[in-house]
Structure formats: structure tokens, C-alpha cells
Amino acid sequence: MRRIVISRLNLSEASTRLSAARVLCDGVSMVFPSGQTAVASASFGVAAGEFVSLVGPSGCGKSTLLRMIAGLIAPTSGRMLIHDLPAVEARRSERIGFVFQEPRLLPWRSAAHNIRLPLEFDGSARATLDVRVPEALALVGLTGRDAAKTPRMLSGGMRMRVSLARALVTNPDLLLLDEPFGALDDILRQQLNAELVRIWMDQRPTTIFVTHNVAEAVYLSQRILVVTPAPGRIAASVPVPFDYPREPKLRATGEFARCTGEVSDRLRETSR
Amino acid sequence: MKGTRDTHIARVLPPIALFLLILVVWQLATSLRNIPRYLLPGPADVFAALLANVAKLAQATGVTAAGAICGFLLSVFVGTFVAVIFSQSALIRRSCFPYAIFLQTVPIVAVAPLIVLWSGTGFRSVVIVSFIVSLFPVVTNGTAGLTAIDPDLIDLFQLHGASRWQTLVKLRLPSAVPSIVTGARTASGLAVIGTIVGEFFVGYDPSQWFGLGYLIQQASDQLKTDLLFGAVLLSTLLGLVVFLAVGGVGATILRRWDDGTT
């Protein structure tokens, strides 16, 4: 059943790839009204359809960077561009999916009604909802029975799947994830990592993943941006040499260990 | 199953036993020490007065219950509406909140003459008093609930271009339901008190039926202390029933608001 839905999504893959967002962060700084500098002239680019992780110590401004990319806050200096448009404006035209550290579901809505929430704002037709919501459910591996449940009836991992489905339901060009699996146990985290890779290969949104877990970043992404302790700036861009699809046993290889070692070294250098 | 029934009994039994003990001591005290009935009637006298005036008491309880329910519903609806307006801007909150506190602090006895002047005496004025007395907790709890929204969810709604109205209807109001329920629970108790106080000061209209508040005043004036006790007992029971009913409805509503993370 799931395979059928996925192959249907594959038909639209070419068009999503073309429309995937290009992100350019040019000397971006963020100084909060309190005077605290969260981000200090960070510069990087993310190509359309690329999967990039931002790795850095807690409180280094990764989440602030992500909120600027989403256009939720404007940088105090520098340019944050999505497809050559300032992110704050691009937010209106781009389809952006955002996954928070916590699932952040609305407890009074069922899983399915949580997932369809983003479609309700642009007045999507009933028919669109009827297609998109089951697609998103299948994409994150939830059944129709799970869809009818309210968040309190779901496990922590399933709630995160619902949260992921809510971000995917608009078929986003840009997928932003802010340490989404940080609160989950390691087995569940690895399982969801594998699913995220599968979803990304299937949909190819431009994906920016924030984490402080180096192994997770290496397993998931094509490239890792190492962020310095606060105020955050980009200290290094480390390419990840593995092909997709990535199998869980990749984590046990020497090459994987070398790559995580390199990123960890860079992280240590920045915090000295 | 048996375990929960046992704990239920263990919870209900002590207060009932204490109540019975108080009745016995009270009865013994009044009959042994020969206290005049107009000063302190015994439980038996009160019971007799309840039986003798059953029709009058039932009618008065009904009138008071109706007043309390009207006052309560008015404060829940108006209070929520005011809270929604307050939630729309910090400026509105800052400008209006001092006047909302007025409702909390003004002695209702002091406003009673104004209410009589503008609305006359009778049921409508009683409902107005009940409403004024019970409005404040709904406004404060509602405003707190409508404004204390998870910032991530505000971001999510903003990200997907939700309008102000959509954010209110799909996020703020549903998020505030637990706070509004808490406010409503407090308001339910106050609404009953407000109704009885209202009946004291603005309630008497010879052309209308009267409530427990007026009955209490009447019984007190005529030194029918046994009837007075009966009316007080019924007011207490009425308050309890309204409070439990609102609490029960609230708990049923809130079951859907439990996200299982706490």
C-alpha cells in the first residue's frame, strides 16, 4: 500500500527538484534587543535539493539561523536570500516545512487533522486534503488507524512522525529541521534518520538539519556546516562522501568513523 | 476495579461520618442545654422546617439556580469575548485591565442602588449582580490562556501564512480552553454567591417569584431561624452542585486537551 503511494509521488519528483529552494546566507548577523549577539556574520550557501546539516554546540545560534532562513525573523545585518528574495518575503511564496525540537502538535486535533493544518490556511480544496494527508501519513510510515488518534494516544516517536508529516504535507521546497530527534532514544533516532533519508531521496526538498549529534549529521547529510559557539558563525564546511541510499550498517564502517572524527575535530577547534 | 471502589469509599466515608457526628453533637447540645429555637434550632427542627416549607424552598432554590446559571453563562460568554479582545494587543490590555480589576474590587452592595436605579428590582437585576461578581476570573484566566501560546506554534502559524483570525480560531482559542475552564470553575461558585447576595439587595419584586437570598432575609426578619438554616443549607448544596457540574463538564472537555506529554 505504502509503495503504491510513494511511486505516485515519484511522478512529481522532477518538478519538485526544479522548484527546490536555493538558500544564500551572506554575512548574516543577529543581535537581539537585549544586546546579545546570537549569530555573527555567518555566510554559506545551500544548493537546490541539497541536504546540509548545521552542527554546533548548544546555544550557538543554530536555531536562530534556522528561524532566519524560514523568514520568521529578519537578520539585523547581512542578507538571507531564498531564490534571490529576502527570506522574510520568500516565506510568502516558497513552500517551507519546519520541524521543531518537540513535536508541537495541537492536542485537541487528531493526527490527521494536525497534519493537514498547514493546508487549511491557504484554503486548499477538500480534494487536495484528501490526497495530501494520506500521502504524508504514508511517507512517515503511519497507518490510517494512527491518523484518527489524538497526540496523547501516540508514542513519542509517532508524535515526531506526525510532526514530520505536518512539515511534508505542503510538499515543501525547503525543509528545515531543528534538532527534531534530540529527545528520542537512540534506536528510534536512527530509525527516523533512515526514514528521513528515504523521504529526502523521494521528495528532494532543500533540507537544512540542525543537530549537535555529529553521527546523525554525517549519516544524513551531503555536507556539514560547523557552527562556532555563540555568537555563531560558520567555521567549516565538511563534505560527506557517502552515496545514497545510506544503509544503517554505514555507521559501523571505518570511513564513517573517519568522517565523524573530522567533524568532531573541527567542532573542538572552534570551541577552543 | 475493587481497588478503585475501596479508595472511593475511603475518601467519601470520613466526611460523611464527621457530618453525622456533628449532627448528633448539635442535636444533643440544643436539647440538653435548652437553647431557644430562634437562637439555634436543632437538626431535627431544621429538618421539620425543610419539610413544612418544601414547596416554598423548592421554588426559591429553583429561582436562585436559574439566576446563578444565567449569571454564570453570561460571564463565561462575555468574559471569553472580553479576553479575546484583550488578547489582541498589549495596548488594549494595559488600557483596560485597571477597569477590569474594578469588577473584582467594587463592593457589590455599593453598586446595588445603581443597579436598582437602572434595571429595577427582580430577576434581571439579580442576574446582573451574579454576572458582575463572577466575570473577573473568566476574563483574567481567559486572557492569560489566550496570550500564553507556545512560541513555536506561533512561528508555525506565521510560517504558513495564517491570518490573525485563523490564528485566533485555530490556535489561541483552543489553547485557552483549559484556562477558560479554570476561570469558569471559579466563576460558577461566585455566580451562586452573587445571585444570593443579589437577591438580598436587588431581588425582591412582589410580582415575581423570589429566590433563596430573599427567603433567608425574610426568615431572618421573622426570627424563623430553623427555616433560615434550611435555606442556608440549600444555598450551600446549590453552590456545590453547580460547582461539581461545571467541574465535571470541564474535566470532560479537558480530556481532549491532554497531549500526554505532561
Short mmCIF file of C-alpha atoms in Angstrom, two decimals:
data_model
loop_
_atom_site.label_atom_id
_atom_site.label_comp_id
_atom_site.label_asym_id
_atom_site.label_seq_id
_atom_site.Cartn_x
_atom_site.Cartn_y
_atom_site.Cartn_z
CA MET A 1 0.00 0.00 0.00
CA ARG A 2 2.75 2.36 1.02
CA ARG A 3 4.85 1.50 -2.01
CA ILE A 4 2.00 2.45 -4.33
CA VAL A 5 1.63 5.87 -2.75
CA ILE A 6 5.37 6.52 -2.89
CA SER A 7 5.62 5.63 -6.56
CA ARG A 8 2.78 8.06 -7.24
CA LEU A 9 4.81 10.76 -5.52
CA ASN A 10 7.80 9.85 -7.68
CA LEU A 11 5.90 11.05 -10.72
CA SER A 12 6.07 14.59 -9.43
CA GLU A 13 9.69 14.29 -8.38
CA ALA A 14 11.20 16.02 -11.41
CA SER A 15 9.10 19.14 -10.88
CA THR A 16 9.86 19.31 -7.15
CA ARG A 17 13.57 19.07 -7.85
CA LEU A 18 13.39 22.04 -10.17
CA SER A 19 11.47 24.13 -7.70
CA ALA A 20 13.55 23.19 -4.64
CA ALA A 21 14.81 26.29 -2.88
CA ARG A 22 18.30 27.75 -3.09
CA VAL A 23 19.49 29.35 0.13
CA LEU A 24 22.13 32.06 0.35
CA CYS A 25 23.26 33.37 3.70
CA ASP A 26 25.59 36.32 3.18
CA GLY A 27 27.32 37.89 6.20
CA VAL A 28 24.22 37.44 8.32
CA SER A 29 24.22 38.69 11.92
CA MET A 30 21.53 38.64 14.54
CA VAL A 31 21.73 40.89 17.56
CA PHE A 32 18.74 40.61 19.89
CA PRO A 33 17.25 43.73 21.51
CA SER A 34 18.85 42.58 24.76
CA GLY A 35 22.22 43.23 23.09
CA GLN A 36 23.08 39.55 22.89
CA THR A 37 24.70 38.56 19.59
CA ALA A 38 23.30 35.18 18.54
CA VAL A 39 24.80 35.00 15.05
CA ALA A 40 27.87 36.96 13.84
CA SER A 41 28.38 37.39 10.09
CA ALA A 42 27.58 33.82 9.07
CA SER A 43 27.99 33.05 5.37
CA PHE A 44 27.08 29.90 3.48
CA GLY A 45 25.07 28.68 0.55
CA VAL A 46 22.85 25.65 0.11
CA ALA A 47 22.16 24.37 -3.40
CA ALA A 48 18.66 23.43 -4.53
CA GLY A 49 17.83 19.92 -3.39
CA GLU A 50 20.88 19.66 -1.15
CA PHE A 51 20.84 18.09 2.34
CA VAL A 52 23.00 20.16 4.71
CA SER A 53 23.41 19.85 8.47
CA LEU A 54 24.30 22.67 10.84
CA VAL A 55 26.33 21.22 13.69
CA GLY A 56 27.46 23.15 16.73
CA PRO A 57 27.35 23.27 20.50
CA SER A 58 24.06 24.04 22.28
CA GLY A 59 23.16 27.72 22.29
CA CYS A 60 25.44 28.64 19.37
CA GLY A 61 22.64 30.29 17.36
CA LYS A 62 21.77 27.35 15.08
CA SER A 63 18.07 27.69 15.82
CA THR A 64 18.24 31.45 15.28
CA LEU A 65 19.87 30.81 11.88
CA LEU A 66 17.10 28.38 11.02
CA ARG A 67 14.38 30.87 12.01
CA MET A 68 16.07 33.47 9.80
CA ILE A 69 16.13 31.03 6.87
CA ALA A 70 12.43 30.40 7.46
CA GLY A 71 11.88 34.17 7.28
CA LEU A 72 10.37 34.24 10.75
CA ILE A 73 12.91 36.84 11.87
CA ALA A 74 14.99 39.21 9.75
CA PRO A 75 18.75 39.42 10.27
CA THR A 76 19.98 42.66 11.88
CA SER A 77 22.66 42.83 9.18
CA GLY A 78 23.65 40.83 6.10
CA ARG A 79 21.41 39.17 3.54
CA MET A 80 19.40 35.98 3.93
CA LEU A 81 18.13 35.07 0.49
CA ILE A 82 15.88 32.27 -0.72
CA HIS A 83 15.88 32.14 -4.54
CA ASP A 84 17.36 35.68 -4.57
CA LEU A 85 14.48 37.01 -2.45
CA PRO A 86 14.89 38.12 1.19
CA ALA A 87 13.73 35.18 3.31
CA VAL A 88 11.05 37.27 5.05
CA GLU A 89 9.43 37.89 1.65
CA ALA A 90 10.21 34.46 0.22
CA ARG A 91 8.23 32.92 3.10
CA ARG A 92 5.06 34.04 1.33
CA SER A 93 5.86 32.36 -1.99
CA GLU A 94 8.03 29.34 -1.03
CA ARG A 95 6.59 26.22 0.50
CA ILE A 96 8.55 25.74 3.71
CA GLY A 97 8.30 22.82 6.11
CA PHE A 98 9.55 23.32 9.67
CA VAL A 99 10.05 20.63 12.30
CA PHE A 100 10.65 21.76 15.89
CA GLN A 101 12.64 20.15 18.69
CA GLU A 102 9.38 18.97 20.20
CA PRO A 103 6.54 17.58 18.06
CA ARG A 104 4.40 20.65 18.99
CA LEU A 105 1.13 19.05 17.97
CA LEU A 106 -2.26 20.54 18.81
CA PRO A 107 -3.60 18.16 21.47
CA TRP A 108 -7.25 18.73 20.58
CA ARG A 109 -6.76 17.59 16.99
CA SER A 110 -6.31 14.06 15.70
CA ALA A 111 -3.04 13.15 13.99
CA ALA A 112 -4.63 13.60 10.55
CA HIS A 113 -6.06 16.99 11.50
CA ASN A 114 -2.69 18.07 12.86
CA ILE A 115 -1.05 17.07 9.59
CA ARG A 116 -3.50 18.95 7.41
CA LEU A 117 -3.21 22.18 9.44
CA PRO A 118 -0.80 23.97 7.04
CA LEU A 119 -3.15 23.27 4.12
CA GLU A 120 -6.08 24.86 5.95
CA PHE A 121 -4.53 28.34 5.84
CA ASP A 122 -4.33 28.69 2.08
CA GLY A 123 -7.86 27.39 1.63
CA SER A 124 -6.80 24.15 -0.08
CA ALA A 125 -9.72 22.27 -1.56
CA ARG A 126 -11.17 19.28 0.24
CA ALA A 127 -9.91 17.06 -2.59
CA THR A 128 -6.34 18.26 -2.04
CA LEU A 129 -6.57 17.46 1.66
CA ASP A 130 -7.96 14.02 0.90
CA VAL A 131 -4.93 13.22 -1.26
CA ARG A 132 -2.13 15.02 0.56
CA VAL A 133 -2.86 13.93 4.12
CA PRO A 134 -2.82 10.16 3.39
CA GLU A 135 0.30 10.68 1.26
CA ALA A 136 2.09 12.46 4.10
CA LEU A 137 0.94 9.78 6.56
CA ALA A 138 2.30 7.02 4.33
CA LEU A 139 5.53 8.94 3.80
CA VAL A 140 6.32 8.90 7.52
CA GLY A 141 5.09 5.33 7.99
CA LEU A 142 1.83 5.98 9.86
CA THR A 143 -1.33 3.96 9.28
CA GLY A 144 -4.89 5.16 8.86
CA ARG A 145 -5.62 3.96 12.38
CA ASP A 146 -2.86 6.16 13.80
CA ALA A 147 -4.34 9.08 11.85
CA ALA A 148 -7.53 9.04 13.89
CA LYS A 149 -5.70 9.09 17.23
CA THR A 150 -5.07 12.22 19.27
CA PRO A 151 -1.46 13.03 20.22
CA ARG A 152 -1.84 11.70 23.78
CA MET A 153 -2.63 8.25 22.36
CA LEU A 154 0.60 8.21 20.33
CA SER A 155 4.12 7.35 21.48
CA GLY A 156 6.91 9.94 21.41
CA GLY A 157 8.30 8.54 18.16
CA MET A 158 4.90 8.53 16.49
CA ARG A 159 4.25 12.11 17.57
CA MET A 160 7.50 13.11 15.90
CA ARG A 161 6.39 11.26 12.76
CA VAL A 162 3.14 13.26 12.80
CA SER A 163 5.16 16.45 13.21
CA LEU A 164 7.32 15.44 10.24
CA ALA A 165 4.23 14.63 8.17
CA ARG A 166 2.80 18.08 9.00
CA ALA A 167 6.00 19.64 7.61
CA LEU A 168 5.84 17.46 4.47
CA VAL A 169 2.16 17.83 3.68
CA THR A 170 2.65 21.03 1.67
CA ASN A 171 5.26 19.23 -0.46
CA PRO A 172 7.86 21.80 0.67
CA ASP A 173 10.66 23.22 -1.45
CA LEU A 174 12.61 23.91 1.72
CA LEU A 175 12.59 21.58 4.72
CA LEU A 176 14.01 22.96 7.97
CA LEU A 177 14.52 20.68 10.96
CA ASP A 178 15.58 22.00 14.36
CA GLU A 179 17.06 19.05 16.32
CA PRO A 180 13.86 17.09 15.76
CA PHE A 181 15.04 13.76 17.13
CA GLY A 182 17.03 15.05 20.12
CA ALA A 183 14.51 13.87 22.68
CA LEU A 184 14.14 10.35 21.28
CA ASP A 185 16.08 7.26 22.33
CA ASP A 186 18.96 6.22 20.11
CA ILE A 187 17.29 3.30 18.33
CA LEU A 188 14.26 5.40 17.48
CA ARG A 189 16.52 8.25 16.39
CA GLN A 190 18.45 6.00 13.99
CA GLN A 191 15.21 4.60 12.63
CA LEU A 192 13.84 8.08 11.97
CA ASN A 193 17.20 9.13 10.46
CA ALA A 194 16.84 6.31 7.92
CA GLU A 195 13.26 7.35 7.17
CA LEU A 196 14.29 10.97 6.73
CA VAL A 197 16.95 9.95 4.20
CA ARG A 198 14.35 7.92 2.31
CA ILE A 199 11.89 10.83 2.34
CA TRP A 200 14.53 13.28 1.17
CA MET A 201 15.58 10.98 -1.70
CA ASP A 202 11.95 10.64 -2.65
CA GLN A 203 10.96 14.32 -2.49
CA ARG A 204 14.30 16.12 -2.79
CA PRO A 205 13.42 19.29 -0.88
CA THR A 206 16.37 21.53 0.01
CA THR A 207 16.95 20.33 3.55
CA ILE A 208 18.70 22.06 6.43
CA PHE A 209 19.03 19.93 9.53
CA VAL A 210 20.16 21.37 12.86
CA THR A 211 21.72 18.99 15.39
CA HIS A 212 24.52 18.72 17.91
CA ASN A 213 24.86 14.99 17.22
CA VAL A 214 27.79 14.53 14.82
CA ALA A 215 27.00 10.91 13.84
CA GLU A 216 23.45 11.88 12.98
CA ALA A 217 24.66 14.76 10.80
CA VAL A 218 27.16 12.54 8.96
CA TYR A 219 24.61 9.79 8.39
CA LEU A 220 22.02 12.19 6.98
CA SER A 221 23.70 14.92 5.04
CA GLN A 222 25.75 15.64 1.93
CA ARG A 223 27.59 18.43 3.67
CA ILE A 224 28.09 19.58 7.24
CA LEU A 225 28.45 23.20 8.30
CA VAL A 226 30.28 23.51 11.60
CA VAL A 227 28.98 26.43 13.69
CA THR A 228 31.16 28.10 16.34
CA PRO A 229 29.98 28.65 19.93
CA ALA A 230 27.93 31.82 20.41
CA PRO A 231 27.96 34.12 18.61
CA GLY A 232 27.54 31.59 15.83
CA ARG A 233 29.49 31.82 12.59
CA ILE A 234 30.32 29.11 10.06
CA ALA A 235 33.76 27.69 10.89
CA ALA A 236 33.98 24.92 8.30
CA SER A 237 32.09 23.14 5.56
CA VAL A 238 32.83 19.39 5.62
CA PRO A 239 31.60 17.31 2.65
CA VAL A 240 30.24 13.84 3.44
CA PRO A 241 31.48 11.38 0.80
CA PHE A 242 28.84 8.63 1.06
CA ASP A 243 26.36 7.73 -1.66
CA TYR A 244 22.64 7.38 -1.13
CA PRO A 245 20.68 5.34 -0.22
CA ARG A 246 22.54 5.01 3.05
CA GLU A 247 22.16 1.78 4.95
CA PRO A 248 22.18 1.66 8.77
CA LYS A 249 25.31 -0.51 8.62
CA LEU A 250 27.16 2.52 7.20
CA ARG A 251 27.51 3.70 10.80
CA ALA A 252 29.76 0.72 11.56
CA THR A 253 32.30 1.42 8.77
CA GLY A 254 35.75 2.91 9.26
CA GLU A 255 35.06 5.60 6.69
CA PHE A 256 32.03 6.75 8.71
CA ALA A 257 34.18 6.92 11.86
CA ARG A 258 36.83 8.94 9.98
CA CYS A 259 34.19 11.42 8.79
CA THR A 260 32.61 11.87 12.23
CA GLY A 261 36.15 12.20 13.61
CA GLU A 262 36.90 15.02 11.21
CA VAL A 263 33.71 16.92 12.06
CA SER A 264 34.35 16.40 15.78
CA ASP A 265 37.89 17.74 15.38
CA ARG A 266 36.55 20.86 13.67
CA LEU A 267 34.00 21.31 16.45
CA ARG A 268 36.75 21.06 19.07
CA GLU A 269 38.90 23.57 17.21
CA THR A 270 36.07 26.11 17.12
CA SER A 271 35.36 25.86 20.82
CA ARG A 272 38.97 26.39 21.85
CA MET B 1 -11.85 -2.26 39.90
CA LYS B 2 -12.37 -3.31 43.51
CA GLY B 3 -9.32 -1.26 44.47
CA THR B 4 -10.71 1.95 42.99
CA ARG B 5 -14.07 1.35 44.72
CA ASP B 6 -12.30 0.86 48.03
CA THR B 7 -10.35 4.11 47.71
CA HIS B 8 -13.58 5.83 46.66
CA ILE B 9 -15.28 4.63 49.85
CA ALA B 10 -12.22 5.58 51.89
CA ARG B 11 -12.47 9.11 50.50
CA VAL B 12 -16.22 9.58 50.91
CA LEU B 13 -16.71 7.87 54.27
CA PRO B 14 -14.74 10.16 56.66
CA PRO B 15 -16.53 13.43 55.76
CA ILE B 16 -19.95 11.69 56.00
CA ALA B 17 -19.04 10.23 59.38
CA LEU B 18 -17.91 13.67 60.58
CA PHE B 19 -21.16 15.21 59.32
CA LEU B 20 -23.24 12.66 61.23
CA LEU B 21 -21.15 13.23 64.35
CA ILE B 22 -21.68 16.99 64.14
CA LEU B 23 -25.45 16.43 63.74
CA VAL B 24 -25.54 14.27 66.88
CA VAL B 25 -23.49 16.72 68.98
CA TRP B 26 -25.55 19.62 67.67
CA GLN B 27 -28.84 17.88 68.46
CA LEU B 28 -27.65 16.88 71.94
CA ALA B 29 -26.34 20.38 72.64
CA THR B 30 -29.60 22.09 71.69
CA SER B 31 -31.89 19.68 73.57
CA LEU B 32 -29.75 19.19 76.69
CA ARG B 33 -28.83 22.85 77.24
CA ASN B 34 -32.29 24.11 76.31
CA ILE B 35 -31.12 26.69 73.79
CA PRO B 36 -34.07 28.71 72.42
CA ARG B 37 -35.05 27.60 68.89
CA TYR B 38 -34.84 31.12 67.48
CA LEU B 39 -31.19 31.27 68.52
CA LEU B 40 -30.04 27.82 67.46
CA PRO B 41 -32.55 25.25 66.21
CA GLY B 42 -31.52 21.60 66.39
CA PRO B 43 -31.08 19.48 63.27
CA ALA B 44 -34.49 17.94 63.86
CA ASP B 45 -36.08 21.41 63.88
CA VAL B 46 -34.30 22.33 60.69
CA PHE B 47 -35.43 19.11 59.06
CA ALA B 48 -39.00 19.75 60.17
CA ALA B 49 -38.82 23.30 58.77
CA LEU B 50 -37.50 21.95 55.49
CA LEU B 51 -40.43 19.51 55.27
CA ALA B 52 -43.02 22.10 56.25
CA ASN B 53 -41.82 24.61 53.65
CA VAL B 54 -40.86 22.19 50.93
CA ALA B 55 -42.81 23.91 48.14
CA LYS B 56 -41.57 27.39 49.01
CA LEU B 57 -37.96 26.21 49.38
CA ALA B 58 -38.02 24.24 46.15
CA GLN B 59 -39.34 27.24 44.28
CA ALA B 60 -36.76 29.56 45.87
CA THR B 61 -33.93 27.12 45.09
CA GLY B 62 -35.15 26.87 41.50
CA VAL B 63 -35.25 30.66 41.11
CA THR B 64 -31.77 31.03 42.63
CA ALA B 65 -30.41 28.21 40.46
CA ALA B 66 -31.84 29.87 37.35
CA GLY B 67 -30.30 33.22 38.35
CA ALA B 68 -26.93 31.63 39.05
CA ILE B 69 -26.91 29.69 35.76
CA CYS B 70 -27.85 32.81 33.76
CA GLY B 71 -25.19 34.90 35.56
CA PHE B 72 -22.61 32.16 35.10
CA LEU B 73 -23.29 31.64 31.38
CA LEU B 74 -23.25 35.40 30.82
CA SER B 75 -19.85 35.70 32.49
CA VAL B 76 -18.39 32.78 30.56
CA PHE B 77 -19.51 34.18 27.21
CA VAL B 78 -18.90 37.86 27.89
CA GLY B 79 -15.68 37.05 29.81
CA THR B 80 -14.30 34.99 26.93
CA PHE B 81 -15.26 37.71 24.47
CA VAL B 82 -13.52 40.38 26.58
CA ALA B 83 -10.47 38.11 26.93
CA VAL B 84 -10.31 37.70 23.14
CA ILE B 85 -10.32 41.49 22.74
CA PHE B 86 -7.67 41.83 25.48
CA SER B 87 -5.52 39.19 23.77
CA GLN B 88 -5.35 41.19 20.53
CA SER B 89 -2.96 43.86 21.77
CA ALA B 90 -0.83 44.72 24.76
CA LEU B 91 -2.06 48.32 24.49
CA ILE B 92 -5.69 47.24 24.90
CA ARG B 93 -4.68 45.08 27.88
CA ARG B 94 -2.78 47.92 29.54
CA SER B 95 -5.60 50.40 28.95
CA CYS B 96 -8.50 48.24 30.03
CA PHE B 97 -7.14 45.98 32.73
CA PRO B 98 -7.40 48.52 35.60
CA TYR B 99 -11.11 48.79 34.83
CA ALA B 100 -11.49 45.03 34.80
CA ILE B 101 -9.98 44.94 38.28
CA PHE B 102 -12.77 47.34 39.28
CA LEU B 103 -15.18 44.42 38.83
CA GLN B 104 -13.13 42.38 41.26
CA THR B 105 -12.78 45.04 43.92
CA VAL B 106 -16.02 47.01 43.89
CA PRO B 107 -18.29 46.06 46.81
CA ILE B 108 -21.41 44.88 45.10
CA VAL B 109 -23.51 46.40 47.91
CA ALA B 110 -22.24 49.80 46.81
CA VAL B 111 -23.35 49.31 43.21
CA ALA B 112 -26.67 47.71 44.14
CA PRO B 113 -28.55 51.05 44.32
CA LEU B 114 -27.34 51.91 40.82
CA ILE B 115 -28.49 48.56 39.50
CA VAL B 116 -31.89 49.09 41.09
CA LEU B 117 -32.00 52.58 39.59
CA TRP B 118 -31.20 51.38 36.07
CA SER B 119 -32.74 47.94 35.97
CA GLY B 120 -35.26 47.94 38.81
CA THR B 121 -35.63 45.10 41.26
CA GLY B 122 -36.21 41.47 40.36
CA PHE B 123 -34.70 38.59 38.45
CA ARG B 124 -32.90 40.63 35.80
CA SER B 125 -31.06 42.71 38.38
CA VAL B 126 -30.13 39.57 40.31
CA VAL B 127 -28.58 38.12 37.15
CA ILE B 128 -26.67 41.37 36.61
CA VAL B 129 -25.19 41.15 40.13
CA SER B 130 -24.31 37.48 39.66
CA PHE B 131 -22.66 38.36 36.33
CA ILE B 132 -20.60 41.24 37.76
CA VAL B 133 -19.41 39.11 40.68
CA SER B 134 -18.38 36.12 38.54
CA LEU B 135 -17.00 37.85 35.42
CA PHE B 136 -13.46 38.66 36.59
CA PRO B 137 -11.94 35.15 36.86
CA VAL B 138 -13.08 34.31 33.33
CA VAL B 139 -11.52 37.49 31.94
CA THR B 140 -8.17 37.04 33.74
CA ASN B 141 -7.80 33.30 33.16
CA GLY B 142 -9.04 33.63 29.59
CA THR B 143 -6.62 36.46 28.80
CA ALA B 144 -3.73 34.52 30.34
CA GLY B 145 -4.62 31.44 28.29
CA LEU B 146 -5.08 33.37 25.04
CA THR B 147 -1.74 35.15 25.34
CA ALA B 148 0.49 32.37 26.72
CA ILE B 149 0.81 30.43 23.46
CA ASP B 150 3.79 28.24 22.65
CA PRO B 151 6.13 30.45 20.56
CA ASP B 152 6.92 27.50 18.25
CA LEU B 153 3.24 27.22 17.37
CA ILE B 154 3.01 30.97 16.73
CA ASP B 155 6.00 30.51 14.38
CA LEU B 156 4.30 27.57 12.67
CA PHE B 157 1.12 29.56 12.04
CA GLN B 158 3.14 32.55 10.83
CA LEU B 159 5.27 30.34 8.58
CA HIS B 160 2.23 29.02 6.77
CA GLY B 161 0.69 32.46 6.41
CA ALA B 162 -2.19 32.04 8.86
CA SER B 163 -4.30 35.18 9.20
CA ARG B 164 -4.95 36.84 12.56
CA TRP B 165 -8.45 35.35 12.55
CA GLN B 166 -7.17 31.83 11.70
CA THR B 167 -4.57 32.08 14.47
CA LEU B 168 -7.30 33.11 16.92
CA VAL B 169 -9.77 30.41 15.93
CA LYS B 170 -7.38 27.52 15.27
CA LEU B 171 -4.69 28.24 17.87
CA ARG B 172 -5.38 30.86 20.53
CA LEU B 173 -8.95 29.99 21.46
CA PRO B 174 -8.46 26.21 21.58
CA SER B 175 -5.20 26.65 23.51
CA ALA B 176 -7.01 28.84 26.02
CA VAL B 177 -9.80 26.34 26.70
CA PRO B 178 -8.09 24.85 29.79
CA SER B 179 -7.62 28.33 31.28
CA ILE B 180 -11.18 29.34 30.43
CA VAL B 181 -12.43 26.16 32.12
CA THR B 182 -10.39 27.03 35.23
CA GLY B 183 -11.87 30.53 35.21
CA ALA B 184 -15.37 29.13 34.68
CA ARG B 185 -14.96 26.81 37.67
CA THR B 186 -14.16 29.75 39.93
CA ALA B 187 -16.94 31.78 38.30
CA SER B 188 -19.52 29.05 38.97
CA GLY B 189 -19.05 29.31 42.73
CA LEU B 190 -19.07 33.10 42.59
CA ALA B 191 -22.20 33.14 40.42
CA VAL B 192 -24.21 31.30 43.10
CA ILE B 193 -22.90 33.61 45.84
CA GLY B 194 -23.55 36.62 43.60
CA THR B 195 -27.12 35.51 42.97
CA ILE B 196 -27.91 35.11 46.67
CA VAL B 197 -26.27 38.44 47.53
CA GLY B 198 -28.15 39.97 44.61
CA GLU B 199 -31.42 38.62 45.94
CA PHE B 200 -30.66 40.29 49.26
CA PHE B 201 -30.26 43.73 47.75
CA VAL B 202 -31.99 43.91 44.40
CA GLY B 203 -34.02 40.72 44.30
CA TYR B 204 -37.40 41.48 45.78
CA ASP B 205 -40.13 42.14 43.32
CA PRO B 206 -43.62 41.28 44.66
CA SER B 207 -44.80 40.42 41.16
CA GLN B 208 -42.10 37.76 40.72
CA TRP B 209 -41.05 34.54 42.37
CA PHE B 210 -38.24 35.01 44.87
CA GLY B 211 -35.02 33.10 45.48
CA LEU B 212 -33.11 31.72 48.47
CA GLY B 213 -31.43 35.05 49.21
CA TYR B 214 -34.74 36.80 49.71
CA LEU B 215 -36.05 33.82 51.69
CA ILE B 216 -33.03 33.97 54.00
CA GLN B 217 -33.63 37.65 54.62
CA GLN B 218 -37.32 37.07 55.23
CA ALA B 219 -36.71 34.15 57.62
CA SER B 220 -34.12 36.21 59.49
CA ASP B 221 -36.50 39.17 59.85
CA GLN B 222 -39.22 36.90 61.21
CA LEU B 223 -36.79 35.01 63.51
CA LYS B 224 -37.69 31.75 61.74
CA THR B 225 -34.19 30.51 62.42
CA ASP B 226 -35.00 26.89 61.53
CA LEU B 227 -36.16 27.97 58.08
CA LEU B 228 -33.11 30.24 57.82
CA PHE B 229 -30.87 27.24 58.47
CA GLY B 230 -32.75 25.21 55.89
CA ALA B 231 -32.31 27.96 53.27
CA VAL B 232 -28.61 28.30 54.07
CA LEU B 233 -28.22 24.54 53.73
CA LEU B 234 -29.94 24.59 50.35
CA SER B 235 -27.78 27.52 49.17
CA THR B 236 -24.68 25.57 50.09
CA LEU B 237 -25.95 22.45 48.32
CA LEU B 238 -26.85 24.50 45.27
CA GLY B 239 -23.37 26.04 45.17
CA LEU B 240 -21.84 22.59 45.48
CA VAL B 241 -24.00 21.09 42.73
CA VAL B 242 -23.28 23.96 40.32
CA PHE B 243 -19.54 23.78 41.11
CA LEU B 244 -19.41 19.99 40.64
CA ALA B 245 -21.46 20.14 37.44
CA VAL B 246 -19.20 22.80 35.93
CA GLY B 247 -16.13 20.88 37.15
CA GLY B 248 -17.44 17.66 35.58
CA VAL B 249 -18.23 19.30 32.25
CA GLY B 250 -14.81 20.99 32.37
CA ALA B 251 -12.98 17.73 33.04
CA THR B 252 -14.82 16.06 30.15
CA ILE B 253 -13.84 18.88 27.80
CA LEU B 254 -10.24 18.88 29.03
CA ARG B 255 -9.76 15.17 28.38
CA ARG B 256 -9.24 16.14 24.76
CA TRP B 257 -6.67 18.77 25.71
CA ASP B 258 -4.32 16.33 27.41
CA ASP B 259 -1.44 15.82 25.00
CA GLY B 260 0.12 13.09 27.10
CA THR B 261 3.46 14.88 27.45
CA THR B 262 2.84 16.11 30.99
#
